[in-house]
């Protein structure tokens, strides 16, 4: 996905650890037979505040966490461990150093991306950010932020390239990309940049944990021909599958089962419109066109 689209953002996006702890707080409350109102009385807050804590929509204040767990009858060792995790959850991620060029609504995406074990993404306009070359990324970001200074633009490029490091980790996530053929026809940065970008796609498609599917024009109308999106699945059982989708001025983070299932089915259907061999053949053919 791209933080290269302009906009000021909207939907709040929690970090992965905060989401895990929020779910555990909810399970602990329910296990103790306490209602939202019971928990709210313990903190002298409104029930909505407890709901927001459990949904990771706000930061986890260690004092709140300690008081809630005491109310739920937790042992002191569990409380101490939980408070320690809550303090860690409130620490900024590595991407925080790029906050001057990172929209607030996209910082949550980077956190989810960093913590996911599986990513499925659909792109209709550009090569997905995790697979962009520096030259291609610069062209995309220059288009998204035409008024940026050269310094700010370079920081955006640096952020995008640093995100790509997750594909080189020892326990790298599985990345399954579905892109429209139109992506390869949209000339970003000129023919030389496009050749380099296609070489990159051919290179990464050989990796065991990366799949690149190109839906050809000949596929016609299909279920996914809409807004780009990314589907996340996590190792931690507390976390639900999440779908991220951008709009012009922000983003949506969806975790309702029906929404997630609809996007997952769309990704599956689109992947059936091509094959690994056909996708690679199309990449080679387009590379020759840029020679």
Short mmCIF file of C-alpha atoms in Angstrom, two decimals:
data_model
loop_
_atom_site.label_atom_id
_atom_site.label_comp_id
_atom_site.label_asym_id
_atom_site.label_seq_id
_atom_site.Cartn_x
_atom_site.Cartn_y
_atom_site.Cartn_z
CA UNK A 1 0.00 0.00 0.00
CA UNK A 2 1.01 3.59 -0.29
CA UNK A 3 1.45 6.39 2.19
CA UNK A 4 2.06 8.39 -0.97
CA UNK A 5 -1.54 9.51 -1.24
CA UNK A 6 -2.12 12.92 0.21
CA UNK A 7 -4.61 13.59 3.01
CA UNK A 8 -4.77 14.34 6.69
CA UNK A 9 -6.26 11.08 7.84
CA UNK A 10 -9.13 9.93 9.95
CA UNK A 11 -9.51 6.53 11.60
CA UNK A 12 -7.41 5.81 14.68
CA UNK A 13 -5.01 2.92 14.23
CA UNK A 14 -3.64 0.96 17.22
CA UNK A 15 -0.28 -0.76 17.48
CA UNK A 16 -0.15 -4.55 17.40
CA UNK A 17 0.98 -4.95 21.03
CA UNK A 18 -1.73 -2.56 22.21
CA UNK A 19 -4.31 -4.62 20.35
CA UNK A 20 -3.09 -7.81 22.00
CA UNK A 21 -3.22 -6.29 25.47
CA UNK A 22 -6.64 -4.79 24.83
CA UNK A 23 -7.98 -8.21 23.91
CA UNK A 24 -6.41 -9.75 27.01
CA UNK A 25 -7.97 -7.08 29.20
CA UNK A 26 -11.35 -7.86 27.72
CA UNK A 27 -10.89 -11.60 28.26
CA UNK A 28 -9.75 -10.99 31.87
CA UNK A 29 -12.81 -8.82 32.55
CA UNK A 30 -15.21 -11.32 31.06
CA UNK A 31 -13.50 -14.18 32.88
CA UNK A 32 -14.06 -12.33 36.15
CA UNK A 33 -17.73 -11.84 35.31
CA UNK A 34 -17.36 -8.06 35.34
CA UNK A 35 -19.38 -5.78 33.06
CA UNK A 36 -18.13 -2.65 31.31
CA UNK A 37 -20.00 -0.69 33.95
CA UNK A 38 -18.22 -2.56 36.77
CA UNK A 39 -14.82 -1.80 35.25
CA UNK A 40 -15.79 1.82 34.65
CA UNK A 41 -16.75 2.29 38.30
CA UNK A 42 -13.36 0.96 39.41
CA UNK A 43 -11.62 3.67 37.38
CA UNK A 44 -14.31 6.32 37.86
CA UNK A 45 -14.67 6.69 34.12
CA UNK A 46 -17.43 6.06 31.60
CA UNK A 47 -18.03 2.54 30.19
CA UNK A 48 -17.05 3.92 26.78
CA UNK A 49 -13.52 4.48 28.07
CA UNK A 50 -13.23 0.80 29.05
CA UNK A 51 -14.53 -0.24 25.64
CA UNK A 52 -11.97 2.00 23.95
CA UNK A 53 -9.17 0.55 26.11
CA UNK A 54 -10.17 -2.98 25.15
CA UNK A 55 -10.39 -2.07 21.47
CA UNK A 56 -6.95 -0.40 21.65
CA UNK A 57 -8.37 2.89 20.46
CA UNK A 58 -6.48 4.75 23.18
CA UNK A 59 -3.18 4.23 24.98
CA UNK A 60 -3.02 1.84 27.93
CA UNK A 61 -2.27 3.85 31.07
CA UNK A 62 -0.30 1.59 33.43
CA UNK A 63 -2.27 2.85 36.46
CA UNK A 64 -5.54 2.01 34.72
CA UNK A 65 -4.27 -1.43 33.79
CA UNK A 66 -3.12 -2.14 37.34
CA UNK A 67 -6.42 -1.04 38.87
CA UNK A 68 -8.49 -3.05 36.38
CA UNK A 69 -6.51 -6.25 36.94
CA UNK A 70 -6.82 -5.81 40.72
CA UNK A 71 -10.57 -5.44 40.22
CA UNK A 72 -10.61 -8.66 38.20
CA UNK A 73 -8.77 -10.54 40.96
CA UNK A 74 -5.47 -11.05 39.13
CA UNK A 75 -2.32 -12.16 40.97
CA UNK A 76 0.38 -9.54 41.55
CA UNK A 77 2.86 -11.29 39.24
CA UNK A 78 0.35 -11.18 36.39
CA UNK A 79 -0.35 -7.53 37.13
CA UNK A 80 3.35 -6.64 37.09
CA UNK A 81 3.91 -8.47 33.81
CA UNK A 82 0.88 -6.86 32.23
CA UNK A 83 1.87 -3.36 33.36
CA UNK A 84 5.34 -3.91 31.93
CA UNK A 85 3.83 -4.89 28.57
CA UNK A 86 1.50 -1.90 28.69
CA UNK A 87 4.47 0.42 29.15
CA UNK A 88 6.17 -1.22 26.15
CA UNK A 89 2.98 -0.88 24.11
CA UNK A 90 3.04 2.87 24.68
CA UNK A 91 6.60 3.18 23.38
CA UNK A 92 6.81 4.57 19.83
CA UNK A 93 7.82 2.19 17.04
CA UNK A 94 10.87 2.74 14.84
CA UNK A 95 8.68 4.58 12.34
CA UNK A 96 7.99 7.28 14.94
CA UNK A 97 11.21 9.01 13.85
CA UNK A 98 9.51 9.61 10.50
CA UNK A 99 6.41 11.18 12.03
CA UNK A 100 7.09 14.47 10.22
CA UNK A 101 6.43 12.76 6.88
CA UNK A 102 4.19 9.90 8.02
CA UNK A 103 0.43 10.57 8.12
CA UNK A 104 -1.08 9.60 11.48
CA UNK A 105 -3.56 7.27 9.80
CA UNK A 106 -0.75 5.35 8.09
CA UNK A 107 1.40 4.78 11.18
CA UNK A 108 -1.02 2.05 12.26
CA UNK A 109 -0.50 0.32 8.93
CA UNK A 110 3.27 0.17 9.48
CA UNK A 111 2.71 -1.37 12.91
CA UNK A 112 0.36 -4.02 11.51
CA UNK A 113 2.73 -4.68 8.62
CA UNK A 114 5.64 -5.15 10.99
CA UNK A 115 3.73 -7.61 13.20
CA UNK A 116 1.88 -9.67 10.58
CA UNK A 117 2.79 -13.22 9.59
CA UNK A 118 0.79 -13.02 6.34
CA UNK A 119 0.06 -10.06 4.08
CA UNK A 120 -2.17 -10.16 1.04
CA UNK A 121 -2.40 -7.00 -0.99
CA UNK A 122 -4.26 -5.83 -4.08
CA UNK A 123 -3.00 -2.88 -6.09
CA UNK A 124 -4.63 -1.31 -9.12
CA UNK A 125 -2.45 1.77 -9.62
CA UNK A 126 1.12 1.22 -8.44
CA UNK A 127 3.51 -1.52 -7.43
CA UNK A 128 2.96 -2.23 -3.74
CA UNK A 129 5.30 -0.24 -1.49
CA UNK A 130 7.15 -3.28 -0.12
CA UNK A 131 8.37 -4.15 -3.62
CA UNK A 132 9.20 -0.71 -4.99
CA UNK A 133 12.70 0.25 -6.07
CA UNK A 134 14.10 3.53 -4.70
CA UNK A 135 13.70 5.24 -8.10
CA UNK A 136 10.14 4.03 -8.56
CA UNK A 137 9.22 4.97 -4.98
CA UNK A 138 10.57 8.46 -5.53
CA UNK A 139 8.40 8.88 -8.63
CA UNK A 140 5.27 7.64 -6.87
CA UNK A 141 5.84 9.83 -3.82
CA UNK A 142 6.66 12.88 -5.91
CA UNK A 143 3.29 12.44 -7.57
CA UNK A 144 1.51 12.08 -4.23
CA UNK A 145 3.30 14.99 -2.57
CA UNK A 146 4.09 17.50 -5.35
CA UNK A 147 4.81 20.32 -2.91
CA UNK A 148 7.35 18.42 -0.82
CA UNK A 149 10.88 19.71 -0.47
CA UNK A 150 13.63 17.42 -1.74
CA UNK A 151 14.53 16.67 1.89
CA UNK A 152 11.01 15.62 2.86
CA UNK A 153 10.64 13.56 -0.29
CA UNK A 154 13.87 11.69 0.49
CA UNK A 155 12.64 10.96 4.00
CA UNK A 156 9.46 9.46 2.57
CA UNK A 157 11.56 7.30 0.26
CA UNK A 158 13.80 6.26 3.16
CA UNK A 159 10.76 5.26 5.22
CA UNK A 160 9.39 3.13 2.40
CA UNK A 161 12.73 1.38 1.88
CA UNK A 162 13.14 0.74 5.60
CA UNK A 163 9.72 -0.92 5.67
CA UNK A 164 10.98 -3.38 3.07
CA UNK A 165 13.44 -4.78 5.59
CA UNK A 166 10.75 -7.05 7.01
CA UNK A 167 11.01 -9.22 3.88
CA UNK A 168 14.64 -9.95 4.77
CA UNK A 169 14.01 -11.02 8.36
CA UNK A 170 14.80 -14.57 9.44
CA UNK A 171 11.10 -15.08 10.12
CA UNK A 172 9.85 -12.97 7.24
CA UNK A 173 6.10 -12.80 6.67
CA UNK A 174 4.43 -14.31 3.62
CA UNK A 175 3.60 -11.63 1.06
CA UNK A 176 1.04 -12.34 -1.67
CA UNK A 177 0.60 -9.48 -4.12
CA UNK A 178 -2.11 -9.21 -6.76
CA UNK A 179 -1.69 -6.30 -9.17
CA UNK A 180 -3.52 -5.14 -12.25
CA UNK A 181 -1.66 -5.16 -15.56
CA UNK A 182 -2.42 -1.43 -15.66
CA UNK A 183 0.25 -0.98 -12.98
CA UNK A 184 2.92 -2.02 -15.49
CA UNK A 185 1.64 0.42 -18.12
CA UNK A 186 1.64 3.41 -15.78
CA UNK A 187 5.06 4.90 -16.50
CA UNK A 188 6.65 6.13 -13.27
CA UNK A 189 10.02 7.82 -13.64
CA UNK A 190 10.57 6.83 -17.27
CA UNK A 191 11.44 3.61 -19.17
CA UNK A 192 14.69 2.96 -17.30
CA UNK A 193 12.99 3.19 -13.92
CA UNK A 194 10.22 0.87 -15.14
CA UNK A 195 12.76 -1.70 -16.35
CA UNK A 196 14.46 -1.64 -12.98
CA UNK A 197 11.11 -2.01 -11.21
CA UNK A 198 10.10 -4.97 -13.36
CA UNK A 199 13.49 -6.58 -12.70
CA UNK A 200 12.78 -6.18 -9.00
CA UNK A 201 9.39 -7.89 -9.34
CA UNK A 202 10.94 -10.76 -11.27
CA UNK A 203 13.63 -11.10 -8.60
CA UNK A 204 11.33 -11.16 -5.58
CA UNK A 205 8.82 -13.47 -7.26
CA UNK A 206 11.51 -16.15 -7.02
CA UNK A 207 11.50 -15.92 -3.21
CA UNK A 208 9.69 -18.68 -1.38
CA UNK A 209 7.71 -16.28 0.81
CA UNK A 210 6.69 -13.82 -1.93
CA UNK A 211 4.09 -14.31 -4.67
CA UNK A 212 3.39 -11.77 -7.42
CA UNK A 213 0.26 -12.23 -9.52
CA UNK A 214 -0.53 -9.89 -12.42
CA UNK A 215 -4.17 -9.79 -13.50
CA UNK A 216 -4.14 -9.22 -17.29
CA UNK A 217 -6.41 -6.84 -19.15
CA UNK A 218 -7.94 -9.87 -20.84
CA UNK A 219 -9.45 -10.94 -17.49
CA UNK A 220 -12.08 -8.26 -18.00
CA UNK A 221 -14.31 -7.13 -15.15
CA UNK A 222 -13.73 -8.91 -11.86
CA UNK A 223 -14.71 -8.78 -8.21
CA UNK A 224 -11.63 -6.93 -7.01
CA UNK A 225 -11.65 -4.06 -9.48
CA UNK A 226 -12.13 -1.46 -6.77
CA UNK A 227 -10.01 0.23 -4.13
CA UNK A 228 -6.59 -1.22 -3.22
CA UNK A 229 -6.45 -3.07 0.08
CA UNK A 230 -4.18 -5.13 2.32
CA UNK A 231 -5.21 -8.12 4.42
CA UNK A 232 -3.22 -8.92 7.58
CA UNK A 233 -3.09 -12.18 9.53
CA UNK A 234 -1.14 -12.50 12.78
CA UNK A 235 0.57 -15.23 14.78
CA UNK A 236 -1.02 -14.12 18.04
CA UNK A 237 -4.40 -15.79 18.68
CA UNK A 238 -5.76 -12.63 20.33
CA UNK A 239 -5.58 -10.68 17.09
CA UNK A 240 -8.29 -10.86 14.45
CA UNK A 241 -7.55 -10.70 10.76
CA UNK A 242 -7.60 -7.06 9.64
CA UNK A 243 -8.13 -5.37 6.28
CA UNK A 244 -6.74 -1.93 5.51
CA UNK A 245 -8.11 0.23 2.72
CA UNK A 246 -7.29 3.81 1.81
CA UNK A 247 -9.48 6.69 0.82
CA UNK A 248 -8.29 10.07 -0.43
CA UNK A 249 -8.12 11.67 3.00
CA UNK A 250 -7.40 8.74 5.29
CA UNK A 251 -7.87 5.04 5.80
CA UNK A 252 -10.17 2.35 7.13
CA UNK A 253 -9.15 -0.57 9.35
CA UNK A 254 -11.73 -3.35 9.15
CA UNK A 255 -11.91 -6.33 11.52
CA UNK A 256 -15.54 -7.40 11.24
CA UNK A 257 -15.60 -10.99 10.01
CA UNK A 258 -17.95 -10.25 7.12
CA UNK A 259 -15.77 -7.40 5.84
CA UNK A 260 -12.56 -9.40 6.17
CA UNK A 261 -14.11 -12.48 4.53
CA UNK A 262 -15.34 -10.42 1.57
CA UNK A 263 -11.85 -9.02 0.91
CA UNK A 264 -10.19 -12.40 1.38
CA UNK A 265 -12.58 -14.00 -1.11
CA UNK A 266 -11.93 -11.19 -3.59
CA UNK A 267 -8.18 -11.75 -3.30
CA UNK A 268 -8.62 -15.48 -3.82
CA UNK A 269 -10.81 -14.96 -6.88
CA UNK A 270 -8.39 -12.48 -8.44
CA UNK A 271 -5.45 -14.82 -7.97
CA UNK A 272 -7.30 -17.42 -10.04
CA UNK A 273 -7.39 -15.04 -13.02
CA UNK A 274 -3.71 -15.63 -13.71
CA UNK A 275 -0.84 -18.01 -12.92
CA UNK A 276 2.77 -17.69 -11.84
CA UNK A 277 3.96 -18.58 -15.35
CA UNK A 278 1.59 -16.13 -17.03
CA UNK A 279 2.51 -13.36 -14.60
CA UNK A 280 6.23 -13.84 -15.21
CA UNK A 281 5.68 -13.96 -18.98
CA UNK A 282 3.78 -10.67 -18.78
CA UNK A 283 6.56 -9.09 -16.72
CA UNK A 284 9.17 -10.18 -19.28
CA UNK A 285 7.04 -8.87 -22.14
CA UNK A 286 6.57 -5.50 -20.49
CA UNK A 287 10.28 -5.25 -19.74
CA UNK A 288 11.01 -5.61 -23.44
CA UNK A 289 8.57 -2.80 -24.21
CA UNK A 290 10.59 -0.51 -21.96
CA UNK A 291 13.92 -1.46 -23.59
#
